[in-house]
Tab-separated table of C-alpha atoms in Angstrom:
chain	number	residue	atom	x	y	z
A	193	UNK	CA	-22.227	-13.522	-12.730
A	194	UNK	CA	-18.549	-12.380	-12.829
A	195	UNK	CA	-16.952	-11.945	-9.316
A	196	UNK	CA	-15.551	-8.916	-10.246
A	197	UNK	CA	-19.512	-7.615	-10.896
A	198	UNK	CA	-21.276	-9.137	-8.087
A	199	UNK	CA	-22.165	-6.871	-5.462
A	200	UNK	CA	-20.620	-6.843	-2.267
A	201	UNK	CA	-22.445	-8.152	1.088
A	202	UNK	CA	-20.221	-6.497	3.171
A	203	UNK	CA	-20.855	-3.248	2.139
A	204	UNK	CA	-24.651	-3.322	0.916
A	205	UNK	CA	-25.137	0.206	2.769
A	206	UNK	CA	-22.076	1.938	1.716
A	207	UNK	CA	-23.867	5.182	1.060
A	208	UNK	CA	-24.903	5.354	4.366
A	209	UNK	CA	-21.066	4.810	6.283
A	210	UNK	CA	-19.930	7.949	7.714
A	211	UNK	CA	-16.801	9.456	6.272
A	212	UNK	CA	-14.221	7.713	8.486
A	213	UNK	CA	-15.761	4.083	8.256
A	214	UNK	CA	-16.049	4.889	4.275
A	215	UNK	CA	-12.164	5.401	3.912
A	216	UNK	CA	-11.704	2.157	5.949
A	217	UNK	CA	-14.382	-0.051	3.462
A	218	UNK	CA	-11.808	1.208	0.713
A	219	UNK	CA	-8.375	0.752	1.837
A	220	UNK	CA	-9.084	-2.339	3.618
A	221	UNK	CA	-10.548	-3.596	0.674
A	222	UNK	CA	-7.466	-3.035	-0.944
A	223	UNK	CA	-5.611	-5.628	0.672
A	224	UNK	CA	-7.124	-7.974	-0.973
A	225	UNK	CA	-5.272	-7.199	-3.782
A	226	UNK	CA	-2.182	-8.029	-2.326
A	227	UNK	CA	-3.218	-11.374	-1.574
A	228	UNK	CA	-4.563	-12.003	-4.843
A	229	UNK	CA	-1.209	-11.525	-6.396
A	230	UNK	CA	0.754	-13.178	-3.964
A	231	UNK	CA	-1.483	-16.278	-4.559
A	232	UNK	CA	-0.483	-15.859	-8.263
A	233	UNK	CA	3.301	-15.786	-8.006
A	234	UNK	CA	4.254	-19.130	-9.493
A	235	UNK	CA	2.344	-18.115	-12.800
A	236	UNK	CA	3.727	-14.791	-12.897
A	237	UNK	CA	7.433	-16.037	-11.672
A	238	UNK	CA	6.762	-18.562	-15.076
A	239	UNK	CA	6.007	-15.352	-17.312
A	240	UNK	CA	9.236	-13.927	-15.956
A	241	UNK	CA	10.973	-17.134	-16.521
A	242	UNK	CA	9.545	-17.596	-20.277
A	243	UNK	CA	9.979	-13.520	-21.270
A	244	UNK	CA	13.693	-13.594	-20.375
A	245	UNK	CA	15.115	-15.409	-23.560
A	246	UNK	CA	12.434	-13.527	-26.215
A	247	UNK	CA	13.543	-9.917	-24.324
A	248	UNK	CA	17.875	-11.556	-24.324
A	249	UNK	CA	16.893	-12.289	-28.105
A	250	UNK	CA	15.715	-8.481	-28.668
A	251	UNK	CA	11.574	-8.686	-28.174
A	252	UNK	CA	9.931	-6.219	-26.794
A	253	UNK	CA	7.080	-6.071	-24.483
A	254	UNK	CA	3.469	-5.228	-25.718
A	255	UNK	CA	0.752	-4.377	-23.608
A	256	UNK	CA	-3.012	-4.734	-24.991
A	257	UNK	CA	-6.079	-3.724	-22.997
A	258	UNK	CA	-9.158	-1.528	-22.339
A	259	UNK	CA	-10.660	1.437	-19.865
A	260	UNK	CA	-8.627	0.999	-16.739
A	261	UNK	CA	-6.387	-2.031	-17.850
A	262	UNK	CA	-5.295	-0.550	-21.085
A	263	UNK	CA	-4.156	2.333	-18.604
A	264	UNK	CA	-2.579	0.350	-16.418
A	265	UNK	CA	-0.550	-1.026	-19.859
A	266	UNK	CA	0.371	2.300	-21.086
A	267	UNK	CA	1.866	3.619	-17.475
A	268	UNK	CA	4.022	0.570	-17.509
A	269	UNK	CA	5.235	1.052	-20.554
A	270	UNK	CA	5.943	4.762	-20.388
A	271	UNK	CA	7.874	4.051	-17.129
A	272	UNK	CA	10.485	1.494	-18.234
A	273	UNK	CA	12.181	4.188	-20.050
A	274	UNK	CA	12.989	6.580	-16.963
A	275	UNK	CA	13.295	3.925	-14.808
A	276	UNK	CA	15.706	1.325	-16.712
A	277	UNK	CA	16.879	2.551	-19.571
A	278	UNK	CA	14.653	0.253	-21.703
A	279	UNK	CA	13.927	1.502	-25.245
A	280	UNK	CA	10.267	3.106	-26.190
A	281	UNK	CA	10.414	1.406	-29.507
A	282	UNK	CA	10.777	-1.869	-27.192
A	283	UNK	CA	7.817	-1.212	-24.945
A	284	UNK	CA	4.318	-0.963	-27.053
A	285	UNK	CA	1.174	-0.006	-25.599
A	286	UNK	CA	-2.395	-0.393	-27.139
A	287	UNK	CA	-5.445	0.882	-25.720
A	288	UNK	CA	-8.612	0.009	-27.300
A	289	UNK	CA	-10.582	3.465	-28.641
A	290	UNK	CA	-6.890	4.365	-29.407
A	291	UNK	CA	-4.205	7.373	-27.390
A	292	UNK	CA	-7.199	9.250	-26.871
A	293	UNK	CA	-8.505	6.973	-24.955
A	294	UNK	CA	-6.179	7.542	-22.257
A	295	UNK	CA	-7.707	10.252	-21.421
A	296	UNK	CA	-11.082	10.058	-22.125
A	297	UNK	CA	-13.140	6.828	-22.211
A	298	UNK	CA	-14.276	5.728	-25.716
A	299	UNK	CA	-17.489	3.685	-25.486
A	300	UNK	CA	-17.641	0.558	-27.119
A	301	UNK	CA	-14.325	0.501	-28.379
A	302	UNK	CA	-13.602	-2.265	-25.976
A	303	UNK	CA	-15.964	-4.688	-28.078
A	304	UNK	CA	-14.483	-4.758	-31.003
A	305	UNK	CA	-12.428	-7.999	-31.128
A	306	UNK	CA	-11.064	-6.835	-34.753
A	307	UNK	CA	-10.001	-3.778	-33.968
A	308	UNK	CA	-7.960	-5.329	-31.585
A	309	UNK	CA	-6.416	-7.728	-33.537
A	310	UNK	CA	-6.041	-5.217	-36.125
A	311	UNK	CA	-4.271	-3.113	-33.681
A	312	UNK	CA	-1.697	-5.947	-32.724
A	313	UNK	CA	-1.043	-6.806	-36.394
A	314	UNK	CA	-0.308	-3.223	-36.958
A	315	UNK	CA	2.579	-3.277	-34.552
A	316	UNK	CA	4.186	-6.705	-36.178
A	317	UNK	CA	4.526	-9.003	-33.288
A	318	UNK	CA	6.850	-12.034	-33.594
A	319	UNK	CA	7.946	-14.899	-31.867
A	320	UNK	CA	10.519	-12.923	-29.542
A	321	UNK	CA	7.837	-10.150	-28.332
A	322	UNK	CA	6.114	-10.879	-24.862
A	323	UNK	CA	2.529	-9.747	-25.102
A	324	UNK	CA	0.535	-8.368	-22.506
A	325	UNK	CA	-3.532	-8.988	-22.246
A	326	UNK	CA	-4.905	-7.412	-19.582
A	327	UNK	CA	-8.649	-7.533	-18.716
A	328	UNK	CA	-10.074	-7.524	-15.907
A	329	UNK	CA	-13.034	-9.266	-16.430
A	330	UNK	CA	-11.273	-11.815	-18.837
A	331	UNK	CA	-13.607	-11.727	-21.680
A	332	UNK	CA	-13.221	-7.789	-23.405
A	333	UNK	CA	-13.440	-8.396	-26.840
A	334	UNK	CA	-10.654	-6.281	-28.257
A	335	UNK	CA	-8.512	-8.043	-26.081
A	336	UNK	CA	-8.914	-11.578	-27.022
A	337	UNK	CA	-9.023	-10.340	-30.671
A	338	UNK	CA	-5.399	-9.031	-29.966
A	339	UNK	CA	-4.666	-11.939	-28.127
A	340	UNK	CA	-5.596	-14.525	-31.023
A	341	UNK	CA	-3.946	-12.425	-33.348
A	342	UNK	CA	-0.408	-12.699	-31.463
A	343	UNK	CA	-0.643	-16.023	-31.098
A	344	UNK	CA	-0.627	-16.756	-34.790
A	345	UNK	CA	2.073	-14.529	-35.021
A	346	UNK	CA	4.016	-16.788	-32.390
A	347	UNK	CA	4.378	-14.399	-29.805
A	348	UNK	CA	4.726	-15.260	-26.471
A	349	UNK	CA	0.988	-13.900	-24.766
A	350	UNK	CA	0.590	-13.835	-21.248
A	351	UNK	CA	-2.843	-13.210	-20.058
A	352	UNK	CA	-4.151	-10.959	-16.777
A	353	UNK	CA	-8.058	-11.432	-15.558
A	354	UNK	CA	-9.409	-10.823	-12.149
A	355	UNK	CA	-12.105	-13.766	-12.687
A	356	UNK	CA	-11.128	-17.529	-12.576
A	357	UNK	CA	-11.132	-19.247	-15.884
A	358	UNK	CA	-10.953	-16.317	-17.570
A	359	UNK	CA	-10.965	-16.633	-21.360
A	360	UNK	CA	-7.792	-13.957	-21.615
A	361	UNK	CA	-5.897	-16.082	-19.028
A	362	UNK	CA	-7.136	-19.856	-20.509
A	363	UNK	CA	-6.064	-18.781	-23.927
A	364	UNK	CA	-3.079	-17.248	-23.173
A	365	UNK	CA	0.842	-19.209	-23.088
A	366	UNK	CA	0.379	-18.444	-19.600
A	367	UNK	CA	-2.485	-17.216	-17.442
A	368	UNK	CA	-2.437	-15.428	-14.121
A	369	UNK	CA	-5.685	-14.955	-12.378
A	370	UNK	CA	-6.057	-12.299	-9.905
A	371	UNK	CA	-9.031	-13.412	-7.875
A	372	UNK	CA	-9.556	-10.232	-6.073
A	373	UNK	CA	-13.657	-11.139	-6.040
A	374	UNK	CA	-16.591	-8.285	-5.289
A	375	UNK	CA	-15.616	-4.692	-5.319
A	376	UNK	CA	-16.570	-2.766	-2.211
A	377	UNK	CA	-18.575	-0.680	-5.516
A	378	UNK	CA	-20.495	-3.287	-7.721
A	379	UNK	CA	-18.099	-3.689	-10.588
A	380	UNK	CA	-15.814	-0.747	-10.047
A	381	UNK	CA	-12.846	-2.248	-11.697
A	382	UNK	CA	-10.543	0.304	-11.095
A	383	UNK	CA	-10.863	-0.475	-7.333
A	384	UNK	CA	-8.571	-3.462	-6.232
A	385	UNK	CA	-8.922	-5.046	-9.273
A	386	UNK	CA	-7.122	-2.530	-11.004
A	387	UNK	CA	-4.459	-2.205	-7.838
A	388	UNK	CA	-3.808	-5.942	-8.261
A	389	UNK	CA	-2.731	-5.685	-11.704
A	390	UNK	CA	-0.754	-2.426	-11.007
A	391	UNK	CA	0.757	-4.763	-9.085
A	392	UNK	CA	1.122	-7.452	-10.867
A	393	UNK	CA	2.658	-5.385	-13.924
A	394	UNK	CA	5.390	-3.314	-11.640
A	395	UNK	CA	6.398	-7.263	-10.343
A	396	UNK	CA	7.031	-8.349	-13.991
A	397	UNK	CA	8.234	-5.669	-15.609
A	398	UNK	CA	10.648	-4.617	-12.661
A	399	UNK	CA	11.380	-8.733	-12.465
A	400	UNK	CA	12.337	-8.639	-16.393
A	401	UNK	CA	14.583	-5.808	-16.197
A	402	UNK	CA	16.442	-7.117	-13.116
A	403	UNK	CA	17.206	-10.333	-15.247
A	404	UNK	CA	18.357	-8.040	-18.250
A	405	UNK	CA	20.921	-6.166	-15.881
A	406	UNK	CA	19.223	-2.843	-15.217
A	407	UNK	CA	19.528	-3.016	-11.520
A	408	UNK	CA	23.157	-3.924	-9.185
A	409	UNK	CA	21.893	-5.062	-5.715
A	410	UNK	CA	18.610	-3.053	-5.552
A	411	UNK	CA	20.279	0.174	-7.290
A	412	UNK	CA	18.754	0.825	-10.268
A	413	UNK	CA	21.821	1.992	-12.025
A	414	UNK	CA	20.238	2.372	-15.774
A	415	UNK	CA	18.135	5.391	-14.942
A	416	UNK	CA	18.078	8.233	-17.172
A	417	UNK	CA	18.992	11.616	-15.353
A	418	UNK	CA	16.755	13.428	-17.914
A	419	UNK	CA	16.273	15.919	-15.260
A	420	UNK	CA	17.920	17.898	-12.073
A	421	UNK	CA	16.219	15.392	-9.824
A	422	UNK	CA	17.373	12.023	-11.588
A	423	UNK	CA	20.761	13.867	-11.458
A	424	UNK	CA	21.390	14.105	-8.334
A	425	UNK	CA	19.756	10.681	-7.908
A	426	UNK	CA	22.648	9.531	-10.369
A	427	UNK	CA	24.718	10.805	-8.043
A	428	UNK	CA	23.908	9.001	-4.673
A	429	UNK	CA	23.609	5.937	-6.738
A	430	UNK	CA	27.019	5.825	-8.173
A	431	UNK	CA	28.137	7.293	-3.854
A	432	UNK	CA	26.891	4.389	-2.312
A	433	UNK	CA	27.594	1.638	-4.702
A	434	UNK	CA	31.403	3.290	-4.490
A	435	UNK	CA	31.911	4.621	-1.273
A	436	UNK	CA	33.797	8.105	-3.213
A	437	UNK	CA	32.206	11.079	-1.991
A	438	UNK	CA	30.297	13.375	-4.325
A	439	UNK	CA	32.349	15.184	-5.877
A	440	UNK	CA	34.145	12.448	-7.624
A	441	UNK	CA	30.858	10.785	-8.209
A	442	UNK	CA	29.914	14.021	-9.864
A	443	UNK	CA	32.616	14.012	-11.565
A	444	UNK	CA	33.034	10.668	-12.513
A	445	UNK	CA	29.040	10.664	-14.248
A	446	UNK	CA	29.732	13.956	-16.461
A	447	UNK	CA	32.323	11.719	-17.958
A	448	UNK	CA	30.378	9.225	-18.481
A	449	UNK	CA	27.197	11.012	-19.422
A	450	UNK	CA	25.389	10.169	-16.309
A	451	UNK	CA	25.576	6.743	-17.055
A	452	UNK	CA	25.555	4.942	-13.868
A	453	UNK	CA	26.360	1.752	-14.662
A	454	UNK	CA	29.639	2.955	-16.384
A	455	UNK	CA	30.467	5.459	-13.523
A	456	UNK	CA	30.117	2.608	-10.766
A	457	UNK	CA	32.721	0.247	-12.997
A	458	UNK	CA	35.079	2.661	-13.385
A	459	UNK	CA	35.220	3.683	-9.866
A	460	UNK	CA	35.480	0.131	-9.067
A	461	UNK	CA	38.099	-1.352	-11.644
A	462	UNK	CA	40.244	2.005	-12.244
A	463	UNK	CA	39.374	2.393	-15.724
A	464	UNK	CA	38.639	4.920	-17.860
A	465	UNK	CA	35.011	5.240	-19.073
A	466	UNK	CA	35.777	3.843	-22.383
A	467	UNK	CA	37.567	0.955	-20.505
A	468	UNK	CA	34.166	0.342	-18.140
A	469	UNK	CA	31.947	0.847	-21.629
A	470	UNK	CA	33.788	-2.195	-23.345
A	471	UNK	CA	33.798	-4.472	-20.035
A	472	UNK	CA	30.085	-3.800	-19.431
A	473	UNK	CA	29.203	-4.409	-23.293
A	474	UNK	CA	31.322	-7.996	-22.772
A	475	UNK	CA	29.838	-8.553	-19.626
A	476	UNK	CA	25.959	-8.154	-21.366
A	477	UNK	CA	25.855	-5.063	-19.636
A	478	UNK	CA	26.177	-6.797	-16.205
A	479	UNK	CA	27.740	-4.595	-13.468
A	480	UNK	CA	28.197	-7.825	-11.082
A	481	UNK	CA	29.983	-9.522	-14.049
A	482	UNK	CA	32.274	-6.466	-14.767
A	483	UNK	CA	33.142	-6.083	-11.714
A	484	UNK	CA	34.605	-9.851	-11.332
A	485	UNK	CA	35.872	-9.726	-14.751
A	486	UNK	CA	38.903	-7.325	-14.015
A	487	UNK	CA	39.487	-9.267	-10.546
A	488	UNK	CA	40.007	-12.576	-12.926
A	489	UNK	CA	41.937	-10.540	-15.380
């Protein structure tokens, strides 16, 4: 029997804990998940390593899984946008049973191996796309459907189970086991299993777009400020990466079109925003490198 469905031995009378032991089976159980990923950082530091080049050479990342998983996929994806910058058309999601599914769980769609290779031919993967399979079992169907499919199409899979030798993670390029064991509810995936690969994804994906120049320091300076809240965050961003005081920062950003990255270099070298545009674009959109560009020039 999977790990991930075996029944716990700690908590064999769980329906019986009163309410404030019941909160502690759960969010002590949680920890676990932490350790689970920190025991798999030198796989997922090599899927960093290995997606760098394919995302430099213009790949995108596609994310392929089922029930919670597939979930898990789409909120990373949806979230690299706000957060980065990072085109939608560059960050795919596919959730067996299809959108709906999001929202309402489609039975059986998760066995259809291909459907899901269907699915991933449908999007056109190629050899610079990083691929995403995420079960947490290791075995769902549509997943290693999607997952064979890619790989004929040369695309660079990386593979996410919560069970050791996992067929999704054996298969993949590269495999990263989560071994978060029994939930504290028999097979209740979207327990700690599913918090270790939240975890795992924010790590990669946040990893990636750190190599690809989204962040300076820990600011993430390619936000959009799509709304009054991002805005103002704009704004403190582009204060403390400066020192100027808000008003210029202000200022400075409706210039640029609340671009921080452009704001913060031409704070920082004296240019003009069509100055900072053209060093960023020559530095590969590297603030760090912009910045120590004009000091050589």
């Amino acid at each position: 029997m999977l790990k991930t469905e075996t029944p716990s031995v700690r908590h064999a009378q769980l329906d019986q804990y009163a309410d404030a032991d019941l909160v502690g089976a759960f969010v002590d159980d949680q920890l676990q998940a932490v350790h689970a990923v920190r025991r798999a950082a030198p796989e997922i530091s090599a899927a960093i390593a290995a997606a760098v080049p394919r995302l430099q050479a213009g790949g995108r990342l596609l994310y392929v899984g089922a029930g919670t998983s597939g979930r898990l996929g789409v909120l990373d994806s949806v979230e690299l946008y706000p957060t980065f910058s990072w085109p939608h058309e560059r960050a795919v999601a596919l959730l067996a049973g299809g959108a709906g599914a999001m929202f309402q769980a489609v039975e059986g769609a998760e066995d259809n191996a291909e459907q899901g290779a269907e699915d991933i031919k449908a999007v056109t993967p190629g050899p610079h796309d990083v691929v995403f399979l995420l079960a947490a079992s290791g075995g769902t169907p549509y997943v290693l459907g999607a997952l064979a499919a890619a790989r004929q199409a040369g695309a660079l899979t990386i593979g996410i189970a919560n069970n050791r030798d996992a067929p999704v993670a054996m298969r993949a390029d590269i495999g990263i086991t989560l071994d978060t064991g029994e939930e504290v509810i028999s097979g209740s995936t979207r327990l700690k299993a599913g918090t270790s690969q939240k975890i795992a994804l924010n790590t990669i994906s946040s990893a990636l777009m750190v190599r690809l120049h989204k962040v300076y320091g820990n600011l993430m300076v390619d936000l959009q400020a799509t709304n009054a809240k991002l805005v103002q965050r704009a704004v403190r961003l582009t204060m403390h990466a400066t020192g100027v005081d808000e008003a210029t920062a202000r200022a400075t950003l409706e210039q640029c079109r609340y671009h921080v990255k452009t704001a913060i270099v031409a704070l920082l070298n004296g240019q003009t925003p069509e100055q900072a545009e053209a060093v960023l674009a020559q530095a590969g959109g590297s603030v760090r490198a912009a910045l120590a560009s004009d000091r050589t020039n």
